[in-house]
mmCIF file of C-alpha atoms and ligand atoms in Angstrom:
data_model
loop_
_atom_site.group_PDB
_atom_site.id
_atom_site.type_symbol
_atom_site.label_atom_id
_atom_site.label_comp_id
_atom_site.label_asym_id
_atom_site.label_seq_id
_atom_site.Cartn_x
_atom_site.Cartn_y
_atom_site.Cartn_z
ATOM 1 C CA MET F 41 91.282 175.262 110.764
ATOM 2 C CA THR F 42 94.287 174.665 108.465
ATOM 3 C CA ASN F 43 92.102 172.441 106.294
ATOM 4 C CA LEU F 44 89.500 175.194 106.003
ATOM 5 C CA ILE F 45 92.124 177.729 104.894
ATOM 6 C CA ILE F 46 93.567 175.267 102.347
ATOM 7 C CA GLY F 47 90.035 174.547 101.079
ATOM 8 C CA LEU F 48 89.260 178.262 100.719
ATOM 9 C CA GLY F 49 92.582 178.765 98.909
ATOM 10 C CA VAL F 50 91.752 175.976 96.432
ATOM 11 C CA VAL F 51 88.285 177.449 95.793
ATOM 12 C CA LEU F 52 89.810 180.922 95.223
ATOM 13 C CA ILE F 53 92.375 179.542 92.773
ATOM 14 C CA LEU F 54 89.600 177.731 90.871
ATOM 15 C CA ILE F 55 87.536 180.968 90.704
ATOM 16 C CA ILE F 56 90.572 182.915 89.424
ATOM 17 C CA LEU F 57 91.292 180.256 86.771
ATOM 18 C CA TYR F 58 87.654 180.363 85.660
ATOM 19 C CA LEU F 59 87.740 184.182 85.417
ATOM 20 C CA ILE F 60 90.953 184.091 83.353
ATOM 21 C CA PHE F 61 89.315 181.566 81.023
ATOM 22 C CA ARG F 62 86.157 183.738 80.686
ATOM 23 C CA VAL F 63 88.136 186.913 80.035
ATOM 24 C CA SER F 64 90.368 185.287 77.419
ATOM 25 C CA SER F 65 87.420 183.755 75.559
ATOM 26 C CA LEU F 66 85.554 187.107 75.592
ATOM 27 C CA VAL F 67 88.662 188.871 74.312
ATOM 28 C CA SER F 68 89.061 186.366 71.474
ATOM 29 C CA LEU F 69 85.364 186.740 70.585
ATOM 30 C CA ALA F 70 85.705 190.527 70.513
ATOM 31 C CA LYS F 71 88.815 190.309 68.346
ATOM 32 C CA ALA F 72 87.363 187.804 65.907
ATOM 33 C CA ARG F 73 86.095 188.995 62.578
ATOM 34 C CA PRO F 74 83.378 186.945 60.870
ATOM 35 C CA THR F 75 85.691 185.929 57.991
ATOM 36 C CA THR F 76 88.194 184.305 60.317
ATOM 37 C CA ALA F 77 85.697 181.834 61.846
ATOM 38 C CA ASP F 78 86.632 179.096 59.382
ATOM 39 C CA ALA F 79 90.308 179.754 59.874
ATOM 40 C CA ARG F 80 89.891 179.316 63.636
ATOM 41 C CA VAL F 81 88.045 175.985 63.201
ATOM 42 C CA ASP F 82 90.814 174.923 60.893
ATOM 43 C CA SER F 83 93.617 175.769 63.306
ATOM 44 C CA SER F 84 91.787 174.132 66.212
ATOM 45 C CA ASN F 85 91.405 170.958 64.106
ATOM 46 C CA LYS F 86 95.114 170.961 63.339
ATOM 47 C CA THR F 87 96.049 171.495 66.989
ATOM 48 C CA ASN F 88 93.778 168.684 68.212
ATOM 49 C CA ALA F 89 94.964 166.249 65.539
ATOM 50 C CA ALA F 90 98.605 167.013 66.347
ATOM 51 C CA LEU F 91 97.953 166.751 70.088
ATOM 52 C CA PHE F 92 96.269 163.368 69.627
ATOM 53 C CA LEU F 93 99.279 162.059 67.732
ATOM 54 C CA ILE F 94 101.704 163.414 70.338
ATOM 55 C CA VAL F 95 99.696 161.906 73.239
ATOM 56 C CA THR F 96 99.567 158.547 71.435
ATOM 57 C CA ILE F 97 103.317 158.475 70.775
ATOM 58 C CA ALA F 98 104.219 159.738 74.271
ATOM 59 C CA GLY F 99 101.766 157.286 75.857
ATOM 60 C CA LEU F 100 103.131 154.301 73.938
ATOM 61 C CA ALA F 101 106.728 155.354 74.621
ATOM 62 C CA GLY F 102 105.956 155.753 78.347
ATOM 63 C CA PHE F 103 104.232 152.370 78.432
ATOM 64 C CA PHE F 104 107.159 150.527 76.847
ATOM 65 C CA TRP F 105 109.769 152.409 78.857
ATOM 66 C CA TYR F 106 108.045 151.697 82.180
ATOM 67 C CA SER F 107 107.379 148.054 81.329
ATOM 68 C CA PHE F 108 111.035 147.363 80.579
ATOM 69 C CA ALA F 109 112.701 149.688 83.114
ATOM 70 C CA HIS F 110 110.697 148.251 86.039
ATOM 71 C CA PHE F 111 110.435 144.681 84.799
ATOM 72 C CA ASP F 112 112.171 143.170 87.835
ATOM 73 C CA ASP F 113 109.880 145.019 90.251
ATOM 74 C CA TYR F 114 106.734 143.335 89.040
ATOM 75 C CA ASN F 115 108.134 140.079 87.712
ATOM 76 C CA LEU F 116 109.468 138.287 90.799
ATOM 77 C CA PRO F 117 111.376 135.040 90.267
ATOM 78 C CA VAL F 118 108.982 132.108 90.449
ATOM 79 C CA ALA F 119 109.434 129.382 93.065
ATOM 80 C CA SER F 120 106.513 127.004 92.640
ATOM 81 C CA GLU F 121 105.512 124.352 90.105
ATOM 82 C CA HIS F 122 102.165 125.822 89.072
ATOM 83 C CA GLY F 123 103.759 129.302 89.096
ATOM 84 C CA VAL F 124 105.780 128.427 85.983
ATOM 85 C CA TRP F 125 102.540 127.428 84.262
ATOM 86 C CA THR F 126 100.547 130.538 85.285
ATOM 87 C CA ASP F 127 103.488 132.781 84.379
ATOM 88 C CA THR F 128 103.575 131.266 80.877
ATOM 89 C CA LEU F 129 99.827 131.817 80.461
ATOM 90 C CA PHE F 130 100.175 135.348 81.799
ATOM 91 C CA TRP F 131 102.929 136.250 79.332
ATOM 92 C CA ILE F 132 101.071 134.701 76.376
ATOM 93 C CA THR F 133 97.995 136.803 77.246
ATOM 94 C CA MET F 134 100.250 139.816 77.744
ATOM 95 C CA ALA F 135 101.928 139.322 74.323
ATOM 96 C CA VAL F 136 98.576 139.047 72.508
ATOM 97 C CA THR F 137 97.114 142.115 74.242
ATOM 98 C CA ILE F 138 100.279 144.223 73.826
ATOM 99 C CA VAL F 139 100.405 143.510 70.078
ATOM 100 C CA ALA F 140 96.701 144.403 69.698
ATOM 101 C CA PHE F 141 97.062 147.465 71.946
ATOM 102 C CA THR F 142 100.092 148.793 70.039
ATOM 103 C CA ILE F 143 98.543 148.298 66.583
ATOM 104 C CA ILE F 144 95.224 149.885 67.602
ATOM 105 C CA SER F 145 96.945 152.848 69.292
ATOM 106 C CA ILE F 146 99.128 153.566 66.267
ATOM 107 C CA ILE F 147 96.236 153.245 63.792
ATOM 108 C CA MET F 148 94.050 155.500 65.951
ATOM 109 C CA GLY F 149 96.714 158.194 66.308
ATOM 110 C CA VAL F 150 97.676 158.144 62.623
ATOM 111 C CA PHE F 151 94.077 158.116 61.358
ATOM 112 C CA VAL F 152 93.001 161.017 63.552
ATOM 113 C CA PHE F 153 95.956 163.035 62.297
ATOM 114 C CA ARG F 154 95.840 161.956 58.648
ATOM 115 C CA PHE F 155 92.075 162.315 58.182
ATOM 116 C CA GLN F 156 91.459 165.509 60.102
ATOM 117 C CA HIS F 157 88.881 167.916 58.682
ATOM 118 C CA ARG F 158 89.898 169.587 55.453
ATOM 119 C CA GLU F 159 87.849 171.996 53.405
ATOM 120 C CA GLY F 160 86.233 170.257 50.447
ATOM 121 C CA ARG F 161 87.147 166.718 51.496
ATOM 122 C CA LYS F 162 84.202 164.376 51.915
ATOM 123 C CA ALA F 163 83.994 161.066 53.768
ATOM 124 C CA LYS F 164 83.369 157.992 51.647
ATOM 125 C CA PHE F 165 80.096 156.199 52.348
ATOM 126 C CA TYR F 166 81.012 152.601 53.060
ATOM 127 C CA PRO F 167 78.001 150.842 54.588
ATOM 128 C CA ASP F 168 79.287 147.308 55.294
ATOM 129 C CA ASN F 169 81.593 144.503 54.316
ATOM 130 C CA HIS F 170 80.643 141.011 55.423
ATOM 131 C CA TYR F 171 84.118 139.536 55.044
ATOM 132 C CA LEU F 172 85.672 142.275 57.135
ATOM 133 C CA GLU F 173 83.045 141.921 59.844
ATOM 134 C CA LEU F 174 83.388 138.136 59.893
ATOM 135 C CA ALA F 175 87.159 138.457 60.187
ATOM 136 C CA TRP F 176 87.162 140.909 63.083
ATOM 137 C CA THR F 177 84.542 138.887 64.941
ATOM 138 C CA ILE F 178 85.910 135.387 64.421
ATOM 139 C CA ILE F 179 89.626 136.059 64.910
ATOM 140 C CA PRO F 180 89.286 137.773 68.331
ATOM 141 C CA ALA F 181 86.647 135.207 69.378
ATOM 142 C CA VAL F 182 88.971 132.290 68.602
ATOM 143 C CA VAL F 183 91.976 133.935 70.274
ATOM 144 C CA LEU F 184 89.945 134.816 73.389
ATOM 145 C CA ALA F 185 88.410 131.332 73.556
ATOM 146 C CA ILE F 186 91.883 129.741 73.451
ATOM 147 C CA LEU F 187 93.170 132.084 76.185
ATOM 148 C CA ILE F 188 90.120 131.542 78.394
ATOM 149 C CA PHE F 189 89.962 127.753 78.052
ATOM 150 C CA THR F 190 93.676 127.186 78.670
ATOM 151 C CA GLY F 191 93.373 129.502 81.696
ATOM 152 C CA LEU F 192 90.311 127.644 82.941
ATOM 153 C CA ARG F 193 92.081 124.300 82.580
ATOM 154 C CA ALA F 194 95.051 125.599 84.574
ATOM 155 C CA TRP F 195 92.749 127.053 87.254
ATOM 156 C CA ASN F 196 90.802 123.786 87.594
ATOM 157 C CA GLU F 197 94.070 121.909 88.003
ATOM 158 C CA ILE F 198 95.477 124.407 90.525
ATOM 159 C CA THR F 199 92.308 124.503 92.636
ATOM 160 C CA GLY F 200 91.573 120.774 92.285
ATOM 161 C CA PRO F 201 91.847 118.304 95.168
ATOM 162 C CA ALA F 202 95.267 117.909 96.761
ATOM 163 C CA SER F 203 97.017 114.560 96.785
ATOM 164 C CA GLU F 204 96.549 112.193 99.747
ATOM 165 C CA ASP F 205 100.021 112.713 101.145
ATOM 166 C CA ALA F 206 100.025 116.507 100.837
ATOM 167 C CA GLU F 207 101.352 118.430 103.827
ATOM 168 C CA VAL F 208 98.265 120.111 105.312
ATOM 169 C CA ILE F 209 98.814 123.392 107.144
ATOM 170 C CA GLU F 210 96.193 125.802 108.375
ATOM 171 C CA VAL F 211 96.780 129.536 108.100
ATOM 172 C CA ILE F 212 94.528 131.857 110.054
ATOM 173 C CA ALA F 213 94.087 135.531 109.290
ATOM 174 C CA GLN F 214 93.062 138.173 111.773
ATOM 175 C CA GLN F 215 93.583 141.920 112.077
ATOM 176 C CA PHE F 216 96.589 142.229 111.701
ATOM 177 C CA ALA F 217 98.564 139.013 111.801
ATOM 178 C CA TRP F 218 98.837 135.540 110.330
ATOM 179 C CA THR F 219 99.118 132.403 112.432
ATOM 180 C CA ALA F 220 99.856 128.894 111.215
ATOM 181 C CA ARG F 221 98.602 125.661 112.772
ATOM 182 C CA TYR F 222 100.343 122.394 111.983
ATOM 183 C CA PRO F 223 98.723 118.967 112.389
ATOM 184 C CA GLY F 224 101.460 117.849 114.784
ATOM 185 C CA ASN F 225 104.055 115.135 114.823
ATOM 186 C CA ASN F 226 101.912 112.109 115.611
ATOM 187 C CA ASP F 227 98.765 112.001 113.516
ATOM 188 C CA ASN F 228 99.435 114.365 110.622
ATOM 189 C CA THR F 229 95.765 115.428 110.843
ATOM 190 C CA LEU F 230 94.542 118.846 111.895
ATOM 191 C CA GLY F 231 92.216 118.703 114.897
ATOM 192 C CA SER F 232 88.742 120.139 114.517
ATOM 193 C CA TYR F 233 87.959 123.634 115.666
ATOM 194 C CA ASN F 234 84.927 125.706 116.465
ATOM 195 C CA TYR F 235 84.860 129.472 116.427
ATOM 196 C CA LYS F 236 82.742 129.399 119.607
ATOM 197 C CA LEU F 237 85.722 127.948 121.490
ATOM 198 C CA ILE F 238 87.988 130.898 120.621
ATOM 199 C CA ASP F 239 89.184 132.774 123.690
ATOM 200 C CA ALA F 240 92.220 134.839 124.704
ATOM 201 C CA VAL F 241 94.470 131.743 124.811
ATOM 202 C CA ASN F 242 92.720 129.284 122.521
ATOM 203 C CA GLU F 243 93.098 131.494 119.457
ATOM 204 C CA PHE F 244 92.387 128.655 117.025
ATOM 205 C CA GLY F 245 89.170 127.641 118.744
ATOM 206 C CA LEU F 246 90.782 124.195 119.038
ATOM 207 C CA ASP F 247 88.240 121.503 119.914
ATOM 208 C CA LEU F 248 89.960 119.396 122.573
ATOM 209 C CA THR F 249 87.336 116.681 122.459
ATOM 210 C CA ASP F 250 88.889 115.690 119.099
ATOM 211 C CA LYS F 251 91.980 113.550 119.593
ATOM 212 C CA ASN F 252 93.569 114.937 116.437
ATOM 213 C CA SER F 253 93.934 118.317 118.109
ATOM 214 C CA PHE F 254 96.192 117.123 120.952
ATOM 215 C CA ASP F 255 99.451 117.408 119.040
ATOM 216 C CA ASP F 256 98.596 120.403 116.842
ATOM 217 C CA PHE F 257 101.129 123.182 117.178
ATOM 218 C CA LYS F 258 101.189 126.873 116.450
ATOM 219 C CA SER F 259 103.810 128.742 114.452
ATOM 220 C CA LEU F 260 104.323 132.396 113.605
ATOM 221 C CA GLU F 261 106.459 131.420 110.609
ATOM 222 C CA LEU F 262 105.160 129.339 107.736
ATOM 223 C CA HIS F 263 107.594 126.474 107.186
ATOM 224 C CA VAL F 264 107.079 124.346 104.073
ATOM 225 C CA PRO F 265 109.131 121.537 102.560
ATOM 226 C CA LYS F 266 110.632 121.906 99.090
ATOM 227 C CA GLY F 267 109.333 119.579 96.377
ATOM 228 C CA LYS F 268 106.357 118.306 98.361
ATOM 229 C CA GLU F 269 102.737 119.264 97.831
ATOM 230 C CA VAL F 270 101.489 121.635 100.522
ATOM 231 C CA LEU F 271 97.811 122.287 101.082
ATOM 232 C CA ILE F 272 97.118 125.560 102.885
ATOM 233 C CA LYS F 273 93.729 125.658 104.576
ATOM 234 C CA ILE F 274 92.758 129.260 105.029
ATOM 235 C CA ARG F 275 90.321 130.914 107.404
ATOM 236 C CA ALA F 276 89.713 134.401 108.760
ATOM 237 C CA LYS F 277 88.610 135.350 112.257
ATOM 238 C CA ASP F 278 87.286 138.842 111.679
ATOM 239 C CA VAL F 279 87.132 140.496 108.254
ATOM 240 C CA LEU F 280 88.136 139.636 104.679
ATOM 241 C CA HIS F 281 91.864 139.098 104.178
ATOM 242 C CA SER F 282 93.778 137.620 101.279
ATOM 243 C CA LEU F 283 96.664 135.187 101.544
ATOM 244 C CA TYR F 284 99.322 136.185 99.033
ATOM 245 C CA ILE F 285 102.748 134.567 98.579
ATOM 246 C CA PRO F 286 104.034 136.333 95.456
ATOM 247 C CA HIS F 287 107.042 134.095 94.716
ATOM 248 C CA PHE F 288 104.798 131.019 94.719
ATOM 249 C CA ARG F 289 102.057 132.754 92.691
ATOM 250 C CA VAL F 290 99.690 131.787 95.489
ATOM 251 C CA LYS F 291 96.743 134.045 96.210
ATOM 252 C CA MET F 292 93.475 133.193 97.894
ATOM 253 C CA ASP F 293 90.956 135.160 99.910
ATOM 254 C CA ALA F 294 90.570 134.454 103.610
ATOM 255 C CA VAL F 295 86.861 134.753 104.342
ATOM 256 C CA PRO F 296 85.258 134.655 107.797
ATOM 257 C CA GLY F 297 82.925 131.666 108.031
ATOM 258 C CA MET F 298 83.964 130.225 104.668
ATOM 259 C CA PRO F 299 87.224 128.230 104.718
ATOM 260 C CA THR F 300 89.232 128.379 101.496
ATOM 261 C CA GLN F 301 92.388 126.548 100.419
ATOM 262 C CA PHE F 302 95.289 126.569 97.993
ATOM 263 C CA LYS F 303 97.793 123.839 97.135
ATOM 264 C CA PHE F 304 101.269 124.315 95.708
ATOM 265 C CA ILE F 305 104.695 122.745 95.446
ATOM 266 C CA ALA F 306 107.629 124.977 96.363
ATOM 267 C CA THR F 307 110.599 124.452 94.051
ATOM 268 C CA LYS F 308 113.343 126.547 95.650
ATOM 269 C CA THR F 309 114.387 126.663 99.290
ATOM 270 C CA THR F 310 114.851 130.024 100.981
ATOM 271 C CA GLN F 311 118.622 129.519 100.775
ATOM 272 C CA GLU F 312 118.480 128.715 97.047
ATOM 273 C CA MET F 313 116.478 131.885 96.427
ATOM 274 C CA ARG F 314 118.941 133.895 98.524
ATOM 275 C CA ASP F 315 121.794 132.621 96.357
ATOM 276 C CA GLU F 316 119.848 133.252 93.159
ATOM 277 C CA LEU F 317 119.078 136.834 94.170
ATOM 278 C CA ASN F 318 122.531 137.325 95.658
ATOM 279 C CA ASN F 319 120.873 138.637 98.817
ATOM 280 C CA GLN F 320 121.483 136.697 102.018
ATOM 281 C CA ASN F 321 118.793 138.697 103.847
ATOM 282 C CA PHE F 322 116.038 137.604 101.506
ATOM 283 C CA ASN F 323 112.962 135.899 102.936
ATOM 284 C CA TYR F 324 109.826 134.666 101.235
ATOM 285 C CA GLU F 325 106.876 136.609 102.553
ATOM 286 C CA LEU F 326 103.206 135.911 102.961
ATOM 287 C CA ALA F 327 101.359 139.213 102.736
ATOM 288 C CA CYS F 328 97.767 140.272 103.125
ATOM 289 C CA ALA F 329 96.424 141.429 99.765
ATOM 290 C CA GLU F 330 93.051 142.707 100.918
ATOM 291 C CA VAL F 331 92.773 146.145 102.524
ATOM 292 C CA CYS F 332 91.543 144.877 105.889
ATOM 293 C CA GLY F 333 91.966 147.867 108.189
ATOM 294 C CA GLN F 334 94.394 150.466 109.484
ATOM 295 C CA ALA F 335 97.410 148.197 109.990
ATOM 296 C CA HIS F 336 96.808 146.122 106.848
ATOM 297 C CA PHE F 337 100.221 147.136 105.508
ATOM 298 C CA SER F 338 101.987 145.412 108.396
ATOM 299 C CA MET F 339 100.126 142.112 108.074
ATOM 300 C CA LYS F 340 102.737 139.652 106.899
ATOM 301 C CA MET F 341 104.403 136.381 107.827
ATOM 302 C CA ILE F 342 107.804 135.007 106.889
ATOM 303 C CA VAL F 343 107.726 131.831 104.800
ATOM 304 C CA VAL F 344 110.614 129.387 105.195
ATOM 305 C CA VAL F 345 111.174 126.771 102.509
ATOM 306 C CA GLU F 346 113.480 123.956 103.567
ATOM 307 C CA GLU F 347 114.688 120.617 102.281
ATOM 308 C CA PRO F 348 112.252 117.916 103.492
ATOM 309 C CA ALA F 349 114.729 116.589 106.096
ATOM 310 C CA ALA F 350 115.288 120.034 107.618
ATOM 311 C CA TYR F 351 111.542 120.633 107.559
ATOM 312 C CA GLU F 352 110.880 117.381 109.461
ATOM 313 C CA LYS F 353 113.538 118.333 111.981
ATOM 314 C CA TRP F 354 111.936 121.727 112.507
ATOM 315 C CA LYS F 355 108.543 120.084 112.989
ATOM 316 C CA GLN F 356 109.958 117.694 115.580
ATOM 317 C CA SER F 357 111.368 120.645 117.504
ATOM 318 C CA GLN F 358 107.959 122.291 117.884
ATOM 319 C CA GLU F 359 105.871 121.923 121.033
ATOM 320 C CA ALA F 360 102.214 120.969 120.910
ATOM 321 C CA TRP F 361 99.806 123.781 121.684
ATOM 322 C CA LEU F 362 98.323 121.679 124.481
ATOM 323 C CA LYS F 363 101.752 121.248 126.062
ATOM 324 C CA GLN F 364 102.241 125.003 126.040
ATOM 325 C CA ASN F 365 98.808 125.506 127.578
ATOM 326 C CA PRO F 366 98.395 122.566 129.987
ATOM 327 C CA ASP F 367 95.457 124.328 131.695
ATOM 328 C CA TYR F 368 93.397 123.278 128.722
ATOM 329 C CA LEU F 369 93.862 119.612 129.616
ATOM 330 C CA LYS F 370 90.722 120.008 131.675
ATOM 331 C CA LYS F 371 88.769 120.527 128.474
ATOM 332 C CA VAL F 372 89.845 117.079 127.299
ATOM 333 C CA PRO F 373 87.299 114.346 128.093
ATOM 334 C CA ALA F 374 88.478 112.165 131.000
ATOM 335 C CA ALA F 375 88.724 109.048 128.854
ATOM 336 C CA LEU F 376 91.124 110.783 126.464
ATOM 337 C CA GLN F 377 93.380 112.529 128.995
ATOM 338 C CA GLU F 378 96.024 109.847 129.028
ATOM 339 C CA ALA F 379 96.176 109.800 125.219
ATOM 340 C CA ALA F 380 96.196 113.612 125.120
ATOM 341 C CA MET F 381 99.232 113.798 127.401
ATOM 342 C CA ILE F 382 101.139 111.226 125.391
ATOM 343 C CA LYS F 383 100.317 112.875 122.082
ATOM 344 C CA ALA F 384 101.069 116.398 123.298
ATOM 345 C CA GLY F 385 104.319 115.193 124.852
ATOM 346 C CA ILE F 386 103.318 116.345 128.334
ATOM 347 C CA ASP F 387 105.377 114.913 131.153
ATOM 348 C CA ARG F 388 103.108 112.509 133.014
ATOM 349 C CA ASP F 389 104.126 113.585 136.477
ATOM 350 C CA PRO F 390 101.084 112.788 138.702
ATOM 351 C CA ALA F 391 101.367 116.188 140.392
ATOM 352 C CA THR F 392 100.583 118.023 137.172
ATOM 353 C CA VAL F 393 97.717 115.804 136.093
ATOM 354 C CA VAL F 394 94.490 117.736 135.904
ATOM 355 C CA VAL F 395 91.457 115.561 136.219
ATOM 356 C CA ALA F 396 88.598 116.548 134.015
ATOM 357 C CA GLY F 397 84.943 116.372 134.837
ATOM 358 C CA HIS F 398 85.384 116.599 138.628
HETATM 359 CU CU1 LIG O 487 94.514 141.473 106.188
#
């Protein structure tokens, strides 16, 4: 009901504005004498030319003011190796485009104002100039080619294969939370999974016939070591999400049915960043950067960067998923049960042994 009244109000206001416009244009028509027609064109030309110049100056001033006043809001300190590289490329591109944008804006504003219509002035007929056309084709083409190829080289490097000893961590997206799965403390290899095995408890769809899955553990925080290559394997369980860790300049879509990945090397621990920002409450954050539903805004995970020793210690303190859910031992093939219990760190008290396949 309220919406209807508001809608009617808006329509009424629009009708009134239209009527005012009609009345004022009729009045000006009635007032106008034939001899003043040229004078009116002239004054309208002047107004438009002046307005164009004002909008150009105000627009440029607003652009530069905003860019400098809010610089820290959109230029977060960088904390990854490739981030320094992409930031450099970004600012080179930005410098080139800002210079071109400023020159073109000024020329456009000044020309519109300077060469507005004037009685008796005629435009010069200037059909073409090969040198000019060559210059404004070749120069932008070369500049763009340099920007694109250096960007492409960086992108190929960033998305290339990770090194053999990279720390592999899986991050799973679902409405509206992130979960991490670590390969465990024994084999350093993520166990296989199958989406068909996903149930209320087995949220990863962990395949317990694969011995690599026995020591995998789950974490609701993403811990990564400083100075070591980390390969994030990304998957989504429901809709499109996007894994975004702004301080590391890491961003990759999480697509259901199509695993993606991103590798990076963190260069500052959480504590180092806290000291740098002079904010002891600071935490790196992994956010979802794809509007994925109603609670998209709340979809985030804390990222903890530690010195390698502290990271190893944290890993050792984590319990295998299988240990937390011993019921799932019955999904482990009988021949592997013994190994599964050892790897998962389950106490081999005969009373708790679940025998599979019987
Ligand atoms: Cu999301």
